[in-house]
Coordinates of C-alpha atoms in Angstrom, one line a residue:
X1 CA 16.7 -33.8 -10.9
X2 CA 19.2 -31.0 -11.1
X3 CA 18.5 -27.7 -12.9
X4 CA 20.8 -24.7 -13.2
X5 CA 19.0 -21.4 -14.0
X6 CA 21.2 -18.7 -15.3
X7 CA 19.5 -15.4 -14.4
X8 CA 17.8 -14.5 -11.1
X9 CA 15.3 -12.0 -12.4
X10 CA 11.5 -12.4 -12.6
X11 CA 11.5 -15.3 -15.1
X12 CA 14.3 -17.3 -13.4
X13 CA 13.0 -16.8 -9.9
X14 CA 9.4 -17.8 -10.9
X15 CA 10.7 -21.0 -12.5
X16 CA 12.8 -21.8 -9.4
X17 CA 9.8 -21.2 -7.1
X18 CA 7.7 -23.7 -9.0
X19 CA 10.3 -26.4 -9.6
X20 CA 11.7 -26.6 -6.1
X21 CA 8.1 -27.1 -4.8
X22 CA 7.8 -30.0 -7.2
X23 CA 10.9 -31.6 -5.6
X24 CA 13.6 -30.5 -8.1
X25 CA 17.1 -29.6 -7.1
X26 CA 17.5 -26.0 -8.3
X27 CA 20.4 -23.6 -8.3
X28 CA 20.5 -20.0 -9.7
X29 CA 23.5 -17.9 -10.9
X30 CA 23.2 -14.2 -11.6
X31 CA 25.9 -12.0 -13.2
X32 CA 24.8 -8.9 -11.3
X33 CA 26.8 -8.5 -8.1
X34 CA 23.6 -8.5 -5.9
X35 CA 19.9 -8.6 -6.1
X36 CA 18.6 -5.9 -8.4
X37 CA 16.1 -3.7 -6.5
X38 CA 14.3 -0.6 -8.0
X39 CA 13.8 -0.4 -11.7
X40 CA 11.0 1.4 -13.4
X41 CA 7.3 1.3 -12.6
X42 CA 5.4 -1.4 -14.5
X43 CA 1.7 -2.2 -15.1
X44 CA 1.4 -5.8 -14.0
X45 CA -1.7 -7.7 -15.2
X46 CA -2.8 -10.5 -17.5
X47 CA -1.3 -14.0 -17.3
X48 CA 1.5 -13.1 -15.0
X49 CA -1.0 -11.7 -12.5
X50 CA -2.8 -15.0 -12.6
X51 CA 0.4 -16.9 -11.9
X52 CA 1.2 -14.6 -9.0
X53 CA -2.2 -15.3 -7.5
X54 CA -1.5 -19.1 -7.8
X55 CA 1.7 -18.4 -5.9
X56 CA -0.2 -16.7 -3.1
X57 CA 1.5 -13.3 -3.9
X58 CA -1.6 -11.2 -4.2
X59 CA -1.6 -9.9 -0.6
X60 CA 2.1 -8.9 -0.9
X61 CA 1.5 -7.2 -4.3
X62 CA -1.5 -5.3 -2.9
X63 CA 0.7 -4.0 -0.2
X64 CA 3.5 -3.0 -2.6
X65 CA 1.4 -1.6 -5.4
X66 CA 1.2 2.2 -6.1
X67 CA -2.2 3.9 -6.5
X68 CA -1.9 5.4 -9.9
X69 CA -5.2 7.2 -10.4
X70 CA -4.5 9.4 -13.4
X71 CA -2.4 9.5 -16.5
X72 CA -1.4 13.1 -17.3
X73 CA 0.6 14.8 -20.1
X74 CA 2.1 18.1 -19.4
X75 CA 3.9 20.8 -21.5
X76 CA 7.2 22.4 -20.9
X77 CA 5.7 24.9 -18.5
X78 CA 4.3 22.0 -16.4
X79 CA 0.7 22.7 -17.3
X80 CA -1.6 19.7 -18.2
X81 CA -2.3 19.2 -21.9
X82 CA -4.4 16.1 -21.6
X83 CA -5.3 13.5 -18.9
X84 CA -7.2 10.4 -18.2
X85 CA -8.7 9.5 -14.8
X86 CA -8.3 5.8 -14.1
X87 CA -11.4 4.0 -12.9
X88 CA -12.4 0.4 -12.0
X89 CA -11.5 -0.6 -15.6
X90 CA -8.0 -0.9 -14.3
X91 CA -8.7 -2.4 -10.8
X92 CA -6.7 -5.5 -11.7
X93 CA -3.7 -3.6 -13.1
X94 CA -1.1 -3.4 -10.4
X95 CA 1.4 -0.5 -10.7
X96 CA 4.6 -1.9 -9.2
X97 CA 8.3 -1.3 -9.2
X98 CA 9.9 -4.1 -11.2
X99 CA 12.3 -4.7 -8.3
X100 CA 9.4 -5.0 -5.8
X101 CA 7.8 -7.7 -7.9
X102 CA 11.1 -9.6 -8.2
X103 CA 11.6 -9.3 -4.4
X104 CA 8.2 -10.7 -3.7
X105 CA 9.0 -13.8 -5.8
X106 CA 12.5 -14.1 -4.4
X107 CA 11.4 -14.1 -0.8
X108 CA 9.6 -17.4 -1.5
X109 CA 12.6 -19.1 -3.2
X110 CA 14.8 -21.3 -1.1
X111 CA 17.2 -22.3 -3.8
X112 CA 20.7 -20.9 -3.5
X113 CA 21.7 -17.9 -5.7
X114 CA 25.3 -17.2 -6.6
X115 CA 25.7 -13.6 -7.6
X116 CA 28.5 -12.1 -9.6
X117 CA 29.0 -14.9 -12.1
X118 CA 27.4 -16.4 -15.2
X119 CA 27.8 -19.4 -17.5
X120 CA 31.2 -19.5 -19.3
X121 CA 30.7 -22.8 -21.2
X122 CA 28.2 -25.6 -21.4
X123 CA 28.8 -29.1 -22.8
X124 CA 25.9 -31.4 -23.4
X125 CA 26.2 -35.1 -23.2
X126 CA 23.9 -38.1 -23.0
X127 CA 23.2 -37.8 -19.3
X128 CA 23.2 -34.1 -18.8
X129 CA 25.1 -30.8 -19.1
X130 CA 28.5 -29.9 -17.8
X131 CA 28.4 -26.2 -17.0
X132 CA 31.5 -24.1 -16.3
X133 CA 30.9 -20.8 -14.6
X134 CA 32.8 -17.6 -15.0
X135 CA 34.1 -18.0 -11.4
X136 CA 35.9 -21.2 -12.4
X137 CA 33.6 -23.7 -10.8
X138 CA 31.6 -26.4 -12.6
X139 CA 28.1 -27.9 -12.3
X140 CA 26.7 -31.2 -13.5
X141 CA 23.0 -30.7 -14.2
X142 CA 20.2 -32.4 -16.1
X143 CA 18.9 -29.2 -17.6
X144 CA 20.4 -25.7 -18.2
X145 CA 17.9 -22.8 -18.3
X146 CA 19.0 -19.4 -19.8
X147 CA 16.9 -16.8 -18.1
X148 CA 19.6 -14.2 -18.4
X149 CA 18.0 -11.4 -20.4
X150 CA 18.0 -10.0 -23.9
X151 CA 21.8 -10.3 -24.0
X152 CA 21.7 -13.9 -22.9
X153 CA 25.1 -15.7 -22.5
X154 CA 23.3 -19.1 -22.5
X155 CA 21.6 -18.2 -25.8
X156 CA 25.0 -17.2 -27.3
X157 CA 26.6 -20.5 -26.3
X158 CA 23.7 -22.6 -27.6
X159 CA 22.5 -20.7 -30.7
X160 CA 25.3 -18.5 -31.6
X161 CA 24.9 -14.7 -32.3
X162 CA 21.2 -13.9 -32.2
X163 CA 20.9 -10.1 -32.7
X164 CA 17.9 -8.6 -31.0
X165 CA 15.6 -6.4 -33.1
X166 CA 16.4 -2.8 -32.2
X167 CA 13.2 -0.6 -32.1
X168 CA 15.1 2.7 -32.6
X169 CA 14.8 3.9 -29.0
X170 CA 16.9 4.0 -25.9
X171 CA 15.4 3.9 -22.4
X172 CA 16.6 5.1 -19.0
X173 CA 15.1 4.8 -15.5
X174 CA 16.2 5.8 -12.1
X175 CA 14.8 6.9 -8.6
X176 CA 15.6 10.2 -6.9
X177 CA 14.7 11.5 -3.5
X178 CA 13.0 14.9 -3.5
X179 CA 10.1 15.5 -1.0
X180 CA 8.8 18.7 -2.8
X181 CA 8.7 17.1 -6.3
X182 CA 7.3 13.9 -5.0
X183 CA 4.3 15.8 -3.5
X184 CA 4.0 17.9 -6.6
X185 CA 3.7 14.9 -8.9
X186 CA 1.6 12.8 -6.5
X187 CA -0.5 9.7 -7.4
X188 CA -0.6 10.4 -11.1
X189 CA 1.8 9.3 -13.8
X190 CA 2.9 12.5 -15.4
X191 CA 4.6 12.6 -18.8
X192 CA 6.1 15.2 -21.1
X193 CA 6.4 14.4 -24.8
X194 CA 8.3 16.1 -27.5
X195 CA 8.9 14.5 -31.0
X196 CA 11.3 11.7 -30.3
X197 CA 11.5 12.3 -26.6
X198 CA 9.4 11.2 -23.6
X199 CA 10.0 11.8 -19.9
X200 CA 7.7 10.4 -17.2
X201 CA 7.5 10.7 -13.4
X202 CA 5.6 9.1 -10.5
X203 CA 5.8 9.7 -6.8
X204 CA 6.9 6.7 -4.7
X205 CA 6.8 6.2 -0.9
X206 CA 9.5 7.8 1.3
X207 CA 9.7 11.0 -0.7
X208 CA 11.0 9.3 -3.8
X209 CA 10.3 9.9 -7.4
X210 CA 10.5 7.3 -10.2
X211 CA 11.7 8.6 -13.5
X212 CA 11.5 7.1 -17.0
X213 CA 13.2 8.5 -20.2
X214 CA 12.6 7.4 -23.7
X215 CA 14.6 8.8 -26.7
X216 CA 14.4 8.0 -30.4
X217 CA 17.9 7.2 -31.6
X218 CA 18.8 5.4 -34.9
X219 CA 22.2 4.5 -33.7
X220 CA 22.1 1.4 -31.4
X221 CA 25.4 2.1 -29.7
X222 CA 25.0 2.9 -26.0
X223 CA 26.5 6.2 -24.9
X224 CA 29.7 6.3 -22.9
X225 CA 28.1 8.6 -20.3
X226 CA 24.3 7.9 -20.0
X227 CA 23.7 10.6 -17.4
X228 CA 25.3 13.3 -19.5
X229 CA 23.3 12.1 -22.5
X230 CA 20.1 12.5 -20.6
X231 CA 21.0 16.0 -19.5
X232 CA 21.9 17.0 -23.0
X233 CA 18.7 15.8 -24.6
X234 CA 16.1 16.4 -21.8
X235 CA 17.7 19.2 -19.8
X236 CA 16.2 22.0 -21.9
X237 CA 12.6 20.7 -22.0
X238 CA 11.4 22.5 -18.8
X239 CA 8.9 21.0 -16.4
X240 CA 10.7 19.3 -13.5
X241 CA 13.5 18.0 -15.7
X242 CA 16.3 20.5 -15.1
X243 CA 16.0 19.8 -11.3
X244 CA 15.8 16.0 -11.4
X245 CA 18.5 15.6 -14.1
X246 CA 21.0 17.1 -11.7
X247 CA 20.3 14.3 -9.3
X248 CA 20.5 11.4 -11.7
X249 CA 22.6 8.7 -9.9
X250 CA 25.8 7.2 -11.2
X251 CA 26.0 4.0 -13.3
X252 CA 25.0 1.7 -10.3
X253 CA 21.7 3.5 -9.8
X254 CA 20.8 4.4 -13.4
X255 CA 19.2 1.8 -15.7
X256 CA 20.1 2.6 -19.4
X257 CA 19.5 0.3 -22.3
X258 CA 18.3 -0.2 -25.8
X259 CA 14.6 -1.0 -26.5
X260 CA 14.7 -4.3 -28.2
X261 CA 12.8 -7.5 -29.0
X262 CA 14.1 -11.0 -29.2
X263 CA 12.6 -13.3 -31.9
X264 CA 13.7 -16.9 -32.3
X265 CA 12.4 -19.9 -34.2
X266 CA 13.5 -22.3 -31.5
X267 CA 13.8 -21.8 -27.8
X268 CA 15.5 -25.0 -26.8
X269 CA 18.3 -27.4 -27.9
X270 CA 18.8 -30.7 -26.3
X271 CA 19.1 -30.1 -22.5
X272 CA 19.2 -26.3 -22.8
X273 CA 16.2 -24.1 -22.9
X274 CA 15.7 -20.3 -22.9
X275 CA 13.2 -18.4 -20.8
X276 CA 12.0 -14.8 -20.5
X277 CA 13.8 -12.0 -22.3
X278 CA 16.5 -14.4 -23.5
X279 CA 14.0 -15.7 -26.1
X280 CA 10.8 -13.6 -25.9
X281 CA 11.7 -10.0 -25.0
X282 CA 8.6 -8.0 -26.0
X283 CA 10.1 -4.5 -25.3
X284 CA 9.1 -1.5 -23.2
X285 CA 6.5 -0.5 -25.8
X286 CA 4.5 -3.6 -25.2
X287 CA 4.6 -3.1 -21.5
X288 CA 3.9 -6.8 -20.7
X289 CA 7.4 -8.2 -20.2
X290 CA 7.1 -9.1 -16.5
X291 CA 3.7 -10.7 -16.9
X292 CA 4.8 -12.8 -20.0
X293 CA 8.0 -13.8 -18.1
X294 CA 6.0 -15.2 -15.2
X295 CA 3.5 -16.9 -17.5
X296 CA 6.3 -18.6 -19.5
X297 CA 8.0 -19.8 -16.3
X298 CA 4.8 -21.3 -15.1
X299 CA 4.2 -23.0 -18.4
X300 CA 7.8 -24.4 -18.6
X301 CA 7.5 -25.7 -15.0
X302 CA 4.1 -27.2 -15.8
X303 CA 5.6 -29.1 -18.8
X304 CA 8.7 -30.2 -17.0
X305 CA 6.9 -31.5 -13.9
X306 CA 4.4 -33.5 -15.9
X307 CA 6.9 -34.9 -18.4
X308 CA 7.6 -38.0 -16.4
X309 CA 5.4 -40.6 -14.6
X310 CA 6.8 -39.6 -11.1
X311 CA 7.2 -36.2 -9.5
X312 CA 10.7 -34.9 -10.2
X313 CA 11.4 -37.5 -12.9
X314 CA 13.0 -36.0 -16.0
X315 CA 13.0 -38.5 -18.9
X316 CA 15.6 -38.7 -21.6
X317 CA 15.6 -36.2 -24.4
X318 CA 14.4 -38.8 -27.0
X319 CA 11.4 -39.9 -25.1
X320 CA 8.8 -37.8 -27.0
X321 CA 6.2 -36.4 -26.6
X322 CA 6.2 -37.4 -22.9
X323 CA 10.0 -36.8 -22.3
X324 CA 12.2 -33.8 -22.1
X325 CA 12.1 -32.9 -25.8
X326 CA 8.3 -33.1 -25.8
X327 CA 8.0 -31.0 -22.7
X328 CA 10.3 -28.2 -24.1
X329 CA 8.5 -28.3 -27.5
X330 CA 5.1 -28.0 -25.8
X331 CA 6.4 -25.1 -23.6
X332 CA 7.3 -23.1 -26.8
X333 CA 4.1 -24.1 -28.6
X334 CA 2.0 -22.8 -25.7
X335 CA 3.9 -19.5 -25.3
X336 CA 5.1 -18.6 -28.8
X337 CA 1.7 -17.3 -30.2
X338 CA 1.2 -15.1 -27.2
X339 CA 4.7 -13.7 -27.4
X340 CA 4.4 -13.0 -31.1
X341 CA 1.0 -11.1 -30.5
X342 CA 2.4 -9.0 -27.7
X343 CA 5.6 -8.2 -29.7
X344 CA 3.4 -7.1 -32.6
X345 CA 1.4 -4.9 -30.3
X346 CA 4.6 -3.3 -29.1
X347 CA 5.8 -2.4 -32.6
X348 CA 2.4 -0.9 -33.4
X349 CA 2.5 1.2 -30.2
X350 CA 5.7 3.0 -30.9
X351 CA 4.2 6.0 -32.7
X352 CA 1.6 6.5 -29.9
X353 CA 3.9 6.1 -26.9
X354 CA 6.8 7.9 -28.5
X355 CA 5.4 10.2 -31.2
X356 CA 7.9 11.2 -33.9
X357 CA 6.2 14.5 -34.9
X358 CA 3.9 17.1 -33.4
X359 CA 0.9 15.9 -35.4
X360 CA 1.1 12.5 -33.6
X361 CA 1.5 14.3 -30.3
X362 CA -1.7 16.2 -31.0
X363 CA -3.5 13.1 -32.1
X364 CA -2.4 11.3 -29.0
X365 CA -3.7 14.1 -26.8
X366 CA -7.1 14.0 -28.7
X367 CA -7.4 10.3 -27.9
X368 CA -6.8 11.0 -24.3
X369 CA -9.6 13.6 -24.3
X370 CA -12.0 11.2 -25.9
X371 CA -11.0 8.5 -23.4
X372 CA -12.0 10.9 -20.6
X373 CA -15.7 10.7 -21.9
X374 CA -18.1 8.3 -20.1
X375 CA -17.1 4.8 -20.9
X376 CA -13.9 5.9 -22.6
X377 CA -11.5 4.6 -20.1
X378 CA -12.5 1.0 -20.7
X379 CA -12.2 1.5 -24.5
X380 CA -8.8 3.0 -23.9
X381 CA -7.7 0.0 -21.9
X382 CA -8.9 -2.4 -24.5
X383 CA -7.3 -0.5 -27.4
X384 CA -3.9 0.1 -25.7
X385 CA -3.4 -3.3 -24.1
X386 CA -1.8 -6.3 -25.7
X387 CA -4.2 -9.3 -26.3
X388 CA -1.5 -11.9 -26.5
X389 CA -2.3 -13.3 -23.0
X390 CA -5.5 -14.8 -24.4
X391 CA -3.5 -16.9 -26.9
X392 CA -1.7 -19.2 -24.4
X393 CA -2.9 -22.6 -25.6
X394 CA -3.9 -25.3 -23.2
X395 CA -1.5 -28.2 -22.6
X396 CA -4.0 -30.8 -24.0
X397 CA -4.3 -28.9 -27.3
X398 CA -0.6 -28.6 -27.7
X399 CA 0.0 -32.2 -26.7
X400 CA -2.2 -33.3 -29.6
X401 CA -0.4 -31.0 -32.1
X402 CA 3.0 -32.4 -31.0
X403 CA 1.7 -35.9 -31.5
X404 CA 0.6 -35.0 -35.0
X405 CA 4.0 -33.6 -35.8

């Protein structure tokens, strides 16, 4: 069976990894001109971590992880205002660059990836989907998967204009090389918070420094010059910011985007299905996007590969609940409750991760001080982690609900 996956990020690559091992004919297309390395530091745990272990990636991720041993808030003068030592309560939380996780998955994918193009049009018919790419070529496939992010082209073609929920903030991330600052920050994640502004830094290997910026902004329009915007809003805050902001790379090396969530009632239509941020973006505030993307890819692959009686067999869309329509419905039913829970957690976290006034900044610092007490780190982890990964329903339970519907 032939599948075209639009989007070669974490979700698309994970799906390709599983389907090609089940005997499917897989191809990926990616609008970026090349594989996207780098990105910001993520905390990787939960269901995605379990999927990675099933894929045999744990040794690779252990090698690539960064040993974050402390969360620390600083003032404009660089002095620490509050901190939390990280203990064994976080031993299964892997701090990784998003690009390193994607690369670990990609290295196990044999399917071809065509970079610099995306889906231009898709026409469904009884036996499949005729897909025309932006480079002028066409593909005849049995299933089209849109794993192409929060601004998904496949979603637009299939469902029309779905406007992501803007959470009132803009985010930027980049990596700079500075041996002195890298040693100064070290193996602790340092953050400076002012009302409506947050800047974070963590030392990487090879004298590099990962930077993350978060800014409250009611206007969802992206700035024409993101680097200049960062310097204007963060340059006067002190700490290491005046130095690092002069080294912010150009557009190719600077990630800058809106903080959004994508909420949809339906993730599939006929022989087209959405995956990852295209239908379930949880936002930076939830901090669980990569994990949920891998979990969703695994669930979708599980449903597709068990939809037919023989490996690799994809029944027609009207053969429910055992056919394609049933498989896609169960995929959404298994994942949607978890996604909704994590999205809700993300919205509730905004005022703590990006306080809007000084009283909330002080309250946040107090929570950190309480978390530093004996037993407090585990309470902190439980209170500030989404619980949605516990809601991924088993296939047998969802199969029964689909039959009842």
